[in-house]
Structure formats: structure tokens, C-alpha cells
CSV table of N, CA, C and O and ligand atoms in Angstrom, one decimal:
chain,number,residue,atom,x,y,z
A,1,UNK,N,44.4,7.4,-11.2
A,1,UNK,CA,44.7,6.4,-10.2
A,1,UNK,C,44.6,7.2,-8.8
A,1,UNK,O,44.8,8.5,-8.6
A,2,UNK,N,44.2,6.0,-8.0
A,2,UNK,CA,44.1,6.7,-6.4
A,2,UNK,C,45.1,6.7,-6.0
A,2,UNK,O,46.2,6.0,-6.2
A,3,UNK,N,45.6,8.2,-5.3
A,3,UNK,CA,46.5,8.1,-4.8
A,3,UNK,C,45.8,7.9,-3.0
A,3,UNK,O,45.4,8.1,-2.8
A,4,UNK,N,47.3,7.3,-2.2
A,4,UNK,CA,46.9,7.0,-0.5
A,4,UNK,C,47.0,8.4,-0.1
A,4,UNK,O,47.8,9.5,-0.3
A,5,UNK,N,45.9,8.5,0.8
A,5,UNK,CA,46.6,9.6,2.1
A,5,UNK,C,47.5,9.6,2.8
A,5,UNK,O,48.0,8.5,3.2
A,6,UNK,N,47.9,10.8,2.8
A,6,UNK,CA,49.0,10.8,3.7
A,6,UNK,C,48.8,10.4,4.8
A,6,UNK,O,47.8,10.4,5.5
A,7,UNK,N,50.1,9.8,5.5
A,7,UNK,CA,49.6,8.7,6.5
A,7,UNK,C,49.3,9.8,8.1
A,7,UNK,O,48.1,8.9,8.9
A,8,UNK,N,49.3,10.6,8.2
A,8,UNK,CA,49.0,11.6,9.2
A,8,UNK,C,48.0,12.0,8.9
A,8,UNK,O,47.3,12.4,10.3
A,9,UNK,N,47.3,12.3,8.3
A,9,UNK,CA,46.3,13.5,7.9
A,9,UNK,C,45.1,13.1,8.5
A,9,UNK,O,44.8,11.4,8.5
A,10,UNK,N,44.5,13.6,8.9
A,10,UNK,CA,42.9,13.4,9.9
A,10,UNK,C,42.2,14.4,10.1
A,10,UNK,O,43.0,15.5,10.2
A,11,UNK,N,40.8,13.9,10.7
A,11,UNK,CA,40.4,15.6,10.9
A,11,UNK,C,40.7,16.0,12.4
A,11,UNK,O,40.5,14.9,13.2
A,12,UNK,N,41.1,17.0,12.8
A,12,UNK,CA,41.4,17.2,14.0
A,12,UNK,C,40.4,17.9,14.9
A,12,UNK,O,40.6,17.4,16.2
A,13,UNK,N,39.8,18.7,13.8
A,13,UNK,CA,38.7,19.3,14.4
A,13,UNK,C,37.8,19.9,13.5
A,13,UNK,O,38.4,20.1,13.1
A,14,UNK,N,36.0,19.9,14.2
A,14,UNK,CA,35.5,20.8,13.6
A,14,UNK,C,35.3,21.9,14.3
A,14,UNK,O,34.5,21.9,15.6
A,15,UNK,N,35.5,23.4,13.9
A,15,UNK,CA,35.0,24.9,15.0
A,15,UNK,C,33.3,24.7,14.5
A,15,UNK,O,32.8,25.1,13.4
A,16,UNK,N,33.1,25.2,15.7
A,16,UNK,CA,31.4,25.6,15.2
A,16,UNK,C,31.1,26.7,16.0
A,16,UNK,O,31.5,26.6,17.2
A,17,UNK,N,30.6,27.8,15.2
A,17,UNK,CA,30.4,29.1,15.8
A,17,UNK,C,29.0,29.1,16.5
A,17,UNK,O,27.9,29.0,16.0
A,18,UNK,N,29.4,29.6,17.9
A,18,UNK,CA,27.7,29.8,18.8
A,18,UNK,C,27.4,31.0,19.2
A,18,UNK,O,28.8,31.6,19.3
A,19,UNK,N,26.3,31.4,19.7
A,19,UNK,CA,26.2,32.7,20.3
A,19,UNK,C,26.7,32.9,21.7
A,19,UNK,O,27.3,33.2,22.3
A,20,UNK,N,26.7,31.6,22.0
A,20,UNK,CA,26.7,30.7,23.4
A,20,UNK,C,27.2,29.2,24.0
A,20,UNK,O,26.5,28.4,23.6
A,21,UNK,N,28.3,29.4,24.6
A,21,UNK,CA,28.8,27.8,24.9
A,21,UNK,C,27.9,27.4,25.5
A,21,UNK,O,27.5,26.2,26.0
A,22,UNK,N,27.0,28.5,26.2
A,22,UNK,CA,26.3,27.6,27.6
A,22,UNK,C,25.4,27.3,27.4
A,22,UNK,O,24.6,26.0,27.5
A,23,UNK,N,24.9,27.5,26.0
A,23,UNK,CA,23.6,27.1,25.7
A,23,UNK,C,23.8,26.2,24.6
A,23,UNK,O,23.1,25.0,24.8
A,24,UNK,N,24.8,25.7,24.0
A,24,UNK,CA,25.4,25.0,23.2
A,24,UNK,C,25.6,23.7,23.6
A,24,UNK,O,25.4,22.6,22.9
A,25,UNK,N,26.2,24.0,24.7
A,25,UNK,CA,27.1,22.8,25.3
A,25,UNK,C,26.2,21.7,25.2
A,25,UNK,O,26.7,20.6,25.4
A,26,UNK,N,25.3,22.1,26.4
A,26,UNK,CA,24.4,20.5,26.6
A,26,UNK,C,23.9,19.4,26.1
A,26,UNK,O,23.6,18.4,26.0
A,27,UNK,N,23.9,20.0,24.4
A,27,UNK,CA,23.2,18.8,23.5
A,27,UNK,C,24.5,18.2,23.1
A,27,UNK,O,24.0,17.0,23.3
A,28,UNK,N,25.7,18.6,23.0
A,28,UNK,CA,26.6,18.1,22.8
A,28,UNK,C,27.3,17.0,23.8
A,28,UNK,O,27.7,15.7,23.8
A,29,UNK,N,27.1,17.6,25.2
A,29,UNK,CA,27.7,17.1,26.8
A,29,UNK,C,26.7,16.0,27.3
A,29,UNK,O,26.8,15.0,27.1
A,30,UNK,N,25.2,16.2,27.3
A,30,UNK,CA,24.5,15.5,27.8
A,30,UNK,C,23.9,14.6,26.9
A,30,UNK,O,23.5,13.6,27.6
A,31,UNK,N,23.3,15.2,25.5
A,31,UNK,CA,22.4,14.6,24.8
A,31,UNK,C,23.6,13.5,24.0
A,31,UNK,O,23.3,12.2,23.6
A,32,UNK,N,24.4,13.7,23.5
A,32,UNK,CA,25.3,13.1,22.6
A,32,UNK,C,26.4,12.5,23.5
A,32,UNK,O,27.1,11.8,23.2
A,33,UNK,N,26.7,13.0,24.5
A,33,UNK,CA,27.7,12.3,25.7
A,33,UNK,C,29.0,12.7,25.4
A,33,UNK,O,29.9,12.0,25.6
A,34,UNK,N,29.5,13.6,24.7
A,34,UNK,CA,30.9,13.7,24.7
A,34,UNK,C,31.3,14.5,26.0
A,34,UNK,O,30.8,15.4,26.8
A,35,UNK,N,32.8,14.0,26.1
A,35,UNK,CA,33.6,14.4,27.2
A,35,UNK,C,34.0,15.8,26.9
A,35,UNK,O,34.3,15.8,26.1
A,36,UNK,N,34.3,16.8,27.9
A,36,UNK,CA,34.5,18.0,27.5
A,36,UNK,C,36.1,18.0,27.5
A,36,UNK,O,37.0,17.6,28.4
A,37,UNK,N,36.9,18.8,26.8
A,37,UNK,CA,38.1,19.0,26.9
A,37,UNK,C,38.8,20.7,26.8
A,37,UNK,O,37.9,21.5,25.9
A,38,UNK,N,39.4,20.9,27.7
A,38,UNK,CA,39.7,22.2,28.2
A,38,UNK,C,40.6,22.7,27.3
A,38,UNK,O,41.8,22.3,26.5
A,39,UNK,N,40.3,24.0,26.4
A,39,UNK,CA,41.1,24.9,25.5
A,39,UNK,C,41.5,26.1,25.9
A,39,UNK,O,40.4,26.8,26.0
A,40,UNK,N,42.4,27.1,25.5
A,40,UNK,CA,43.3,27.8,25.8
A,40,UNK,C,42.0,29.1,24.6
A,40,UNK,O,41.9,28.9,23.2
A,41,UNK,N,41.5,30.1,25.2
A,41,UNK,CA,41.0,30.9,24.0
A,41,UNK,C,41.9,31.6,23.1
A,41,UNK,O,43.0,31.7,23.5
A,42,UNK,N,41.4,31.7,21.6
A,42,UNK,CA,42.3,32.1,20.7
A,42,UNK,C,41.5,32.7,19.6
A,42,UNK,O,40.2,32.7,19.9
A,43,UNK,N,42.1,34.0,18.9
A,43,UNK,CA,41.6,35.1,18.3
A,43,UNK,C,40.5,35.7,18.7
A,43,UNK,O,39.5,35.9,18.1
A,44,UNK,N,40.2,35.9,20.1
A,44,UNK,CA,38.9,36.7,20.9
A,44,UNK,C,38.2,35.7,20.9
A,44,UNK,O,36.6,36.2,20.8
A,45,UNK,N,38.3,34.5,21.1
A,45,UNK,CA,36.9,33.6,21.0
A,45,UNK,C,37.3,32.2,22.2
A,45,UNK,O,38.0,32.3,22.6
A,46,UNK,N,36.3,32.2,23.1
A,46,UNK,CA,36.2,31.1,23.6
A,46,UNK,C,36.2,30.0,23.3
A,46,UNK,O,35.4,29.8,22.4
A,47,UNK,N,36.6,28.7,23.9
A,47,UNK,CA,36.9,27.5,23.2
A,47,UNK,C,36.4,26.4,24.1
A,47,UNK,O,37.3,26.6,24.9
A,48,UNK,N,35.4,26.0,23.7
A,48,UNK,CA,35.1,24.4,24.4
A,48,UNK,C,35.3,23.5,23.5
A,48,UNK,O,34.5,23.3,22.6
A,49,UNK,N,36.0,22.2,23.7
A,49,UNK,CA,36.4,21.1,22.7
A,49,UNK,C,35.5,20.1,23.4
A,49,UNK,O,35.4,19.6,24.4
A,50,UNK,N,34.9,19.4,22.6
A,50,UNK,CA,34.3,18.0,23.3
A,50,UNK,C,35.0,16.9,22.2
A,50,UNK,O,35.1,17.1,21.2
A,51,UNK,N,35.2,15.9,22.9
A,51,UNK,CA,35.8,14.6,22.2
A,51,UNK,C,34.9,13.8,21.3
A,51,UNK,O,34.3,13.2,21.8
A,52,UNK,N,35.2,14.0,20.4
A,52,UNK,CA,34.3,13.0,19.2
A,52,UNK,C,34.5,12.0,18.6
A,52,UNK,O,34.8,11.7,17.4
A,53,UNK,N,35.2,11.1,19.5
A,53,UNK,CA,36.1,9.8,19.2
A,53,UNK,C,37.3,10.2,18.8
A,53,UNK,O,37.8,9.4,17.8
A,54,UNK,N,38.1,11.0,19.2
A,54,UNK,CA,39.2,11.3,18.3
A,54,UNK,C,39.4,12.7,17.8
A,54,UNK,O,40.3,13.8,18.5
A,55,UNK,N,38.8,13.1,16.9
A,55,UNK,CA,38.9,14.5,16.4
A,55,UNK,C,38.1,15.3,17.6
A,55,UNK,O,37.0,14.7,18.1
A,56,UNK,N,38.0,16.4,17.9
A,56,UNK,CA,37.2,17.4,18.7
A,56,UNK,C,36.1,18.1,17.5
A,56,UNK,O,36.2,18.5,16.2
A,57,UNK,N,35.2,18.4,18.6
A,57,UNK,CA,34.2,19.4,17.7
A,57,UNK,C,34.3,20.5,18.9
A,57,UNK,O,34.9,20.6,19.9
A,58,UNK,N,34.8,21.9,18.6
A,58,UNK,CA,35.4,23.1,19.1
A,58,UNK,C,34.1,24.1,19.3
A,58,UNK,O,33.9,24.5,17.7
A,59,UNK,N,33.4,24.2,20.5
A,59,UNK,CA,32.4,25.2,19.8
A,59,UNK,C,33.6,26.6,20.4
A,59,UNK,O,34.0,27.0,21.1
A,60,UNK,N,32.8,27.4,19.7
A,60,UNK,CA,33.4,28.8,19.4
A,60,UNK,C,32.6,29.7,19.9
A,60,UNK,O,31.8,30.4,18.9
A,61,UNK,N,33.0,30.8,20.8
A,61,UNK,CA,31.8,31.9,21.5
A,61,UNK,C,33.1,32.9,21.5
A,61,UNK,O,33.9,33.4,22.4
A,62,UNK,N,32.3,34.4,20.7
A,62,UNK,CA,33.4,35.6,20.9
A,62,UNK,C,33.2,36.0,22.4
A,62,UNK,O,32.4,35.9,22.9
A,63,UNK,N,34.7,36.3,22.0
A,63,UNK,CA,34.7,37.2,23.3
A,63,UNK,C,34.3,38.2,23.5
A,63,UNK,O,33.9,39.5,24.3
A,64,UNK,N,34.5,39.5,22.0
A,64,UNK,CA,33.8,40.4,21.5
A,64,UNK,C,33.4,40.4,20.2
A,64,UNK,O,34.0,39.9,19.8
A,65,UNK,N,32.5,41.0,20.2
A,65,UNK,CA,32.2,41.3,19.0
A,65,UNK,C,32.8,41.5,17.8
A,65,UNK,O,32.7,40.9,16.7
A,66,UNK,N,33.8,42.5,17.8
A,66,UNK,CA,34.2,42.9,16.7
A,66,UNK,C,35.7,41.9,17.2
A,66,UNK,O,37.2,41.8,17.2
A,67,UNK,N,35.6,40.4,16.5
A,67,UNK,CA,36.7,39.4,16.5
A,67,UNK,C,35.6,38.8,15.3
A,67,UNK,O,34.8,38.6,14.7
A,68,UNK,N,36.8,37.9,14.9
A,68,UNK,CA,36.3,37.0,13.7
A,68,UNK,C,35.2,36.0,13.8
A,68,UNK,O,34.1,35.9,12.9
A,69,UNK,N,35.4,35.2,15.1
A,69,UNK,CA,33.9,34.6,15.5
A,69,UNK,C,32.6,35.5,15.7
A,69,UNK,O,31.6,35.0,15.2
A,70,UNK,N,33.1,36.8,16.1
A,70,UNK,CA,32.1,37.6,16.6
A,70,UNK,C,31.3,38.2,15.1
A,70,UNK,O,30.2,38.1,14.7
A,71,UNK,N,32.1,38.5,14.3
A,71,UNK,CA,31.6,39.0,13.0
A,71,UNK,C,30.6,37.6,12.3
A,71,UNK,O,29.9,38.3,11.4
A,72,UNK,N,31.3,36.5,12.2
A,72,UNK,CA,30.9,35.5,11.5
A,72,UNK,C,29.5,35.3,12.6
A,72,UNK,O,28.3,34.7,11.0
A,73,UNK,N,29.2,35.0,13.2
A,73,UNK,CA,28.2,35.2,13.7
A,73,UNK,C,26.7,36.3,13.4
A,73,UNK,O,25.8,35.9,13.1
A,74,UNK,N,27.4,37.1,13.5
A,74,UNK,CA,26.7,38.4,13.1
A,74,UNK,C,26.3,38.2,11.9
A,74,UNK,O,25.1,38.9,11.5
A,75,UNK,N,26.8,37.8,10.9
A,75,UNK,CA,26.7,38.0,9.9
A,75,UNK,C,26.0,36.3,9.5
A,75,UNK,O,25.0,36.9,8.4
A,76,UNK,N,26.1,35.3,9.4
A,76,UNK,CA,25.7,34.5,9.4
A,76,UNK,C,24.7,33.7,10.1
A,76,UNK,O,24.2,32.3,9.6
A,77,UNK,N,24.6,33.8,11.4
A,77,UNK,CA,24.4,32.9,12.8
A,77,UNK,C,25.4,32.0,12.9
A,77,UNK,O,26.2,32.2,12.6
A,78,UNK,N,24.9,31.2,14.1
A,78,UNK,CA,25.5,30.3,14.3
A,78,UNK,C,25.8,29.1,13.3
A,78,UNK,O,24.7,28.7,12.6
A,79,UNK,N,27.0,28.5,13.1
A,79,UNK,CA,26.9,27.6,11.8
A,79,UNK,C,28.4,26.8,12.1
A,79,UNK,O,29.5,27.5,12.7
A,80,UNK,N,28.6,25.9,11.3
A,80,UNK,CA,30.0,25.2,11.3
A,80,UNK,C,30.8,26.5,10.7
A,80,UNK,O,30.6,27.3,9.5
A,81,UNK,N,31.9,26.7,11.5
A,81,UNK,CA,32.8,28.0,11.0
A,81,UNK,C,34.2,27.3,10.3
A,81,UNK,O,34.4,28.1,9.2
A,82,UNK,N,34.7,26.6,10.8
A,82,UNK,CA,35.9,25.4,9.9
A,82,UNK,C,36.0,24.0,9.9
A,82,UNK,O,35.4,23.7,11.3
A,83,UNK,N,36.9,23.7,9.3
A,83,UNK,CA,37.4,22.3,9.8
A,83,UNK,C,39.0,22.4,9.5
A,83,UNK,O,39.4,23.2,9.0
A,84,UNK,N,39.3,21.8,10.7
A,84,UNK,CA,40.8,21.4,11.0
A,84,UNK,C,41.5,20.1,10.4
A,84,UNK,O,40.8,19.1,10.9
A,85,UNK,N,42.5,20.0,9.5
A,85,UNK,CA,43.0,18.7,9.1
A,85,UNK,C,44.4,18.8,9.7
A,85,UNK,O,45.1,20.0,9.7
A,86,UNK,N,44.8,17.8,10.3
A,86,UNK,CA,46.3,17.5,10.9
A,86,UNK,C,47.2,17.2,9.6
A,86,UNK,O,46.4,16.3,9.2
A,87,UNK,N,48.1,17.5,9.3
A,87,UNK,CA,49.4,16.4,8.5
A,87,UNK,C,50.2,16.3,9.1
A,87,UNK,O,50.9,17.1,10.2
A,88,UNK,N,51.2,15.6,8.6
A,88,UNK,CA,52.7,15.0,8.8
A,88,UNK,C,53.6,16.1,8.8
A,88,UNK,O,53.7,16.4,9.8
A,89,UNK,N,53.5,17.3,8.2
A,89,UNK,CA,54.0,18.4,7.9
A,89,UNK,C,53.7,19.7,7.3
A,89,UNK,O,53.5,19.5,5.9
A,90,UNK,N,53.5,20.1,8.4
A,90,UNK,CA,52.8,21.7,8.1
A,90,UNK,C,53.1,22.6,6.9
A,90,UNK,O,52.5,22.6,5.9
A,91,UNK,N,54.8,22.6,7.0
A,91,UNK,CA,55.2,23.5,6.2
A,91,UNK,C,55.4,23.2,4.8
A,91,UNK,O,55.0,23.9,3.9
A,92,UNK,N,55.5,21.4,4.4
A,92,UNK,CA,55.2,21.3,3.2
A,92,UNK,C,53.7,21.3,2.8
A,92,UNK,O,53.7,21.2,1.3
A,93,UNK,N,52.9,20.9,3.5
A,93,UNK,CA,51.6,21.2,3.1
A,93,UNK,C,51.3,22.3,2.5
A,93,UNK,O,50.2,22.4,1.6
A,94,UNK,N,51.5,23.6,3.2
A,94,UNK,CA,51.3,24.9,2.7
A,94,UNK,C,52.3,25.2,1.7
A,94,UNK,O,51.8,25.8,0.9
A,95,UNK,N,53.5,24.9,1.8
A,95,UNK,CA,54.4,25.0,0.7
A,95,UNK,C,53.5,24.4,-0.8
A,95,UNK,O,53.1,25.0,-1.8
A,96,UNK,N,52.7,23.3,-0.8
A,96,UNK,CA,51.6,22.6,-1.9
A,96,UNK,C,50.7,23.5,-2.1
A,96,UNK,O,50.2,23.4,-3.2
A,97,UNK,N,49.5,23.6,-1.2
A,97,UNK,CA,48.6,24.8,-1.0
A,97,UNK,C,49.3,25.8,-1.8
A,97,UNK,O,48.6,26.5,-3.1
A,98,UNK,N,50.2,26.5,-1.4
A,98,UNK,CA,50.5,28.0,-2.0
A,98,UNK,C,50.9,27.3,-3.8
A,98,UNK,O,50.8,28.5,-4.5
A,99,UNK,N,51.7,26.6,-3.6
A,99,UNK,CA,51.9,25.9,-5.2
A,99,UNK,C,50.4,25.8,-6.2
A,99,UNK,O,50.6,26.3,-7.3
A,100,UNK,N,49.7,25.4,-5.3
A,100,UNK,CA,48.1,25.2,-6.3
A,100,UNK,C,47.5,26.2,-6.3
A,100,UNK,O,46.7,26.4,-6.8
A,101,UNK,N,48.5,27.7,-6.0
A,101,UNK,CA,47.4,28.8,-5.7
A,101,UNK,C,46.4,28.9,-4.8
A,101,UNK,O,46.0,29.9,-4.9
A,102,UNK,N,46.1,28.3,-4.1
A,102,UNK,CA,45.3,28.4,-2.7
A,102,UNK,C,45.8,29.8,-1.9
A,102,UNK,O,46.9,29.7,-1.8
A,103,UNK,N,44.7,30.2,-1.2
A,103,UNK,CA,45.2,31.6,-0.8
A,103,UNK,C,45.8,31.2,0.7
A,103,UNK,O,44.6,31.0,1.5
A,104,UNK,N,46.7,31.6,1.1
A,104,UNK,CA,47.1,30.9,2.5
A,104,UNK,C,47.0,32.2,3.7
A,104,UNK,O,47.6,33.3,3.5
A,105,UNK,N,46.1,32.4,4.6
A,105,UNK,CA,45.8,33.4,5.5
A,105,UNK,C,47.0,34.0,6.3
A,105,UNK,O,47.5,34.4,6.8
A,106,UNK,N,47.3,32.4,7.2
A,106,UNK,CA,48.5,32.8,7.7
A,106,UNK,C,50.0,32.5,7.1
A,106,UNK,O,50.0,31.2,6.8
A,107,UNK,N,50.7,33.7,6.5
A,107,UNK,CA,51.8,33.6,5.9
A,107,UNK,C,53.0,32.7,6.6
A,107,UNK,O,53.4,31.5,6.3
A,108,UNK,N,52.7,33.1,7.8
A,108,UNK,CA,53.9,31.8,8.6
A,108,UNK,C,52.9,31.1,9.8
A,108,UNK,O,52.0,32.0,10.4
A,109,UNK,N,53.2,29.8,10.0
A,109,UNK,CA,52.1,29.2,11.2
A,109,UNK,C,52.0,29.5,12.3
A,109,UNK,O,53.6,30.4,13.0
A,110,UNK,N,51.2,29.8,13.2
A,110,UNK,CA,51.5,30.5,14.4
A,110,UNK,C,50.7,29.3,15.7
A,110,UNK,O,50.3,28.3,15.0
A,111,UNK,N,50.6,29.6,16.5
A,111,UNK,CA,50.2,28.4,18.0
A,111,UNK,C,48.5,28.7,17.6
A,111,UNK,O,48.2,29.6,17.7
A,112,UNK,N,47.9,27.4,18.0
A,112,UNK,CA,46.7,27.3,18.3
A,112,UNK,C,46.1,27.3,19.2
A,112,UNK,O,46.7,26.9,20.2
A,113,UNK,N,45.1,27.0,19.5
A,113,UNK,CA,44.0,26.8,20.7
A,113,UNK,C,45.0,25.3,21.7
A,113,UNK,O,44.4,25.2,22.2
A,114,UNK,N,45.6,24.5,20.4
A,114,UNK,CA,45.7,23.1,20.9
A,114,UNK,C,47.3,23.1,21.5
A,114,UNK,O,47.9,22.5,21.6
A,115,UNK,N,47.8,24.5,21.3
A,115,UNK,CA,49.1,24.4,21.3
A,115,UNK,C,50.4,24.3,20.3
A,115,UNK,O,51.3,23.9,20.1
A,116,UNK,N,49.5,23.7,19.2
A,116,UNK,CA,50.3,23.5,18.0
A,116,UNK,C,50.5,24.7,16.8
A,116,UNK,O,49.5,24.6,16.8
A,117,UNK,N,50.9,24.0,15.9
A,117,UNK,CA,51.4,25.1,15.3
A,117,UNK,C,50.4,24.9,13.9
A,117,UNK,O,49.4,23.7,13.8
A,118,UNK,N,49.8,25.8,13.8
A,118,UNK,CA,48.4,25.9,12.5
A,118,UNK,C,48.4,27.4,11.7
A,118,UNK,O,49.1,28.4,11.3
A,119,UNK,N,48.0,26.7,10.7
A,119,UNK,CA,47.8,28.4,9.6
A,119,UNK,C,46.5,28.1,8.6
A,119,UNK,O,45.6,26.3,8.4
A,120,UNK,N,45.6,28.9,8.9
A,120,UNK,CA,44.5,28.8,8.0
A,120,UNK,C,44.2,29.3,6.2
A,120,UNK,O,45.4,29.8,5.9
A,121,UNK,N,43.3,28.5,5.7
A,121,UNK,CA,43.4,28.7,4.0
A,121,UNK,C,41.9,29.3,4.0
A,121,UNK,O,41.1,29.0,4.5
A,122,UNK,N,42.2,30.5,3.3
A,122,UNK,CA,41.0,31.0,2.6
A,122,UNK,C,39.9,30.5,1.9
A,122,UNK,O,40.4,29.9,0.7
A,123,UNK,N,38.3,30.6,2.5
A,123,UNK,CA,37.3,29.6,1.9
A,123,UNK,C,37.6,30.0,0.4
A,123,UNK,O,36.9,29.3,-0.5
A,124,UNK,N,37.6,31.5,-0.3
A,124,UNK,CA,37.6,31.7,-1.4
A,124,UNK,C,38.4,30.7,-2.6
A,124,UNK,O,38.2,30.3,-3.9
A,125,UNK,N,39.7,30.4,-1.8
A,125,UNK,CA,40.4,29.2,-2.7
A,125,UNK,C,39.8,27.5,-2.3
A,125,UNK,O,40.9,26.7,-2.9
A,126,UNK,N,39.0,27.3,-1.6
A,126,UNK,CA,39.1,25.8,-1.1
A,126,UNK,C,37.8,25.9,-1.0
A,126,UNK,O,36.9,24.6,-0.1
A,127,UNK,N,36.6,26.2,-2.1
A,127,UNK,CA,35.4,25.9,-2.5
A,127,UNK,C,34.4,26.2,-1.0
A,127,UNK,O,33.5,25.4,-0.8
A,128,UNK,N,34.7,27.4,-0.6
A,128,UNK,CA,33.7,28.2,0.3
A,128,UNK,C,34.3,27.2,1.9
A,128,UNK,O,33.1,27.8,2.4
A,129,UNK,N,35.1,26.7,1.6
A,129,UNK,CA,35.5,26.1,3.5
A,129,UNK,C,36.5,26.5,3.9
A,129,UNK,O,37.9,26.8,3.6
A,130,UNK,N,36.3,27.1,4.7
A,130,UNK,CA,37.7,27.8,5.8
A,130,UNK,C,38.4,26.7,6.2
A,130,UNK,O,37.6,25.9,7.4
A,131,UNK,N,39.6,26.4,5.8
A,131,UNK,CA,40.1,25.3,6.4
A,131,UNK,C,41.6,25.2,7.1
A,131,UNK,O,42.0,26.3,6.7
A,132,UNK,N,41.5,25.1,8.4
A,132,UNK,CA,42.8,25.3,9.1
A,132,UNK,C,43.4,23.7,9.3
A,132,UNK,O,43.3,22.8,9.0
A,133,UNK,N,45.0,24.1,8.5
A,133,UNK,CA,46.0,23.0,8.8
A,133,UNK,C,46.7,23.0,10.0
A,133,UNK,O,46.8,23.8,10.7
A,134,UNK,N,46.7,21.9,10.8
A,134,UNK,CA,47.6,22.1,11.9
A,134,UNK,C,48.9,20.6,12.0
A,134,UNK,O,48.1,19.6,10.7
A,135,UNK,N,49.4,20.2,12.8
A,135,UNK,CA,50.6,19.3,12.7
A,135,UNK,C,50.1,18.3,13.3
A,135,UNK,O,49.4,18.5,14.4
A,136,UNK,N,50.4,17.1,13.1
A,136,UNK,CA,49.9,15.9,13.4
A,136,UNK,C,50.3,15.6,15.2
A,136,UNK,O,51.5,16.0,15.3
B,201,LIG,ZN1,40.1,25.5,14.8
């Protein structure tokens, strides 16, 4: 039986690790025509948001090599880094994830680049995809 998707659930943003925001930005801004959104640096990464019709594309550039994005790019090159889903109730969603055996990286939610509470789920328990959950 098909269950309905929770009301507020949506893709909030897709994080893309890049070597250089300056090099990556023109494709999204000039070629695809996306509007830029200012975002605060987080986890040792500069972030440039681009409006993809509601959800954002977030270009993530390491401020230092020894940071999550710096290590990711060194290991795998530029690539999609994570997908962020907005949920109605972050604490309830994290409880469901834990109960299902998913590995929650952030035991307690913290504040992300958009100023909302976030938590990451480890890719080892989500089929290889780093997933971020945030509040709708
Ligand atoms: Zn994110």
C-alpha cells in the first residue's frame, strides 16, 4: 500500500563539492540562469547558494584542505556531496531514523548554513548517499 509523503517533506538543497566556487558558478548562474543566494560558511566550507526553483543548489568550496569538503574533493574530485531534505519535525524524523538503524552523524541537531537546525545521516546506512535533514 502506498503511504503519503509527509506534508512538509521536500528537497531543501543539493550540496555539490567544487574545487572553486569562482570556476563553478558561471555555469549555474550564466548558463542555467539561477539566482544567487547568500549563505554563511559552514563546516570549513564557503557556500554559494543558487535557487533551483525552490530547492537550492549549494556549491561547497573548502576553506582549508583538512575539512570535510577538502577531504572529499581530494579523495573523489568535485561531485555531488549530499542531499538535504526538509522535514516537518526534525526530532521525530531523527528518532525514526535511529529506530530503523540508520547512523545519525549529529547526535544533537546543530545550526546549518541556512540558519535552521540540521543533522546528517551517514552514507553507510543510506545506500551510499550522505543525507542531511533540516526543518521545513
Ligand atoms: Zn547541506
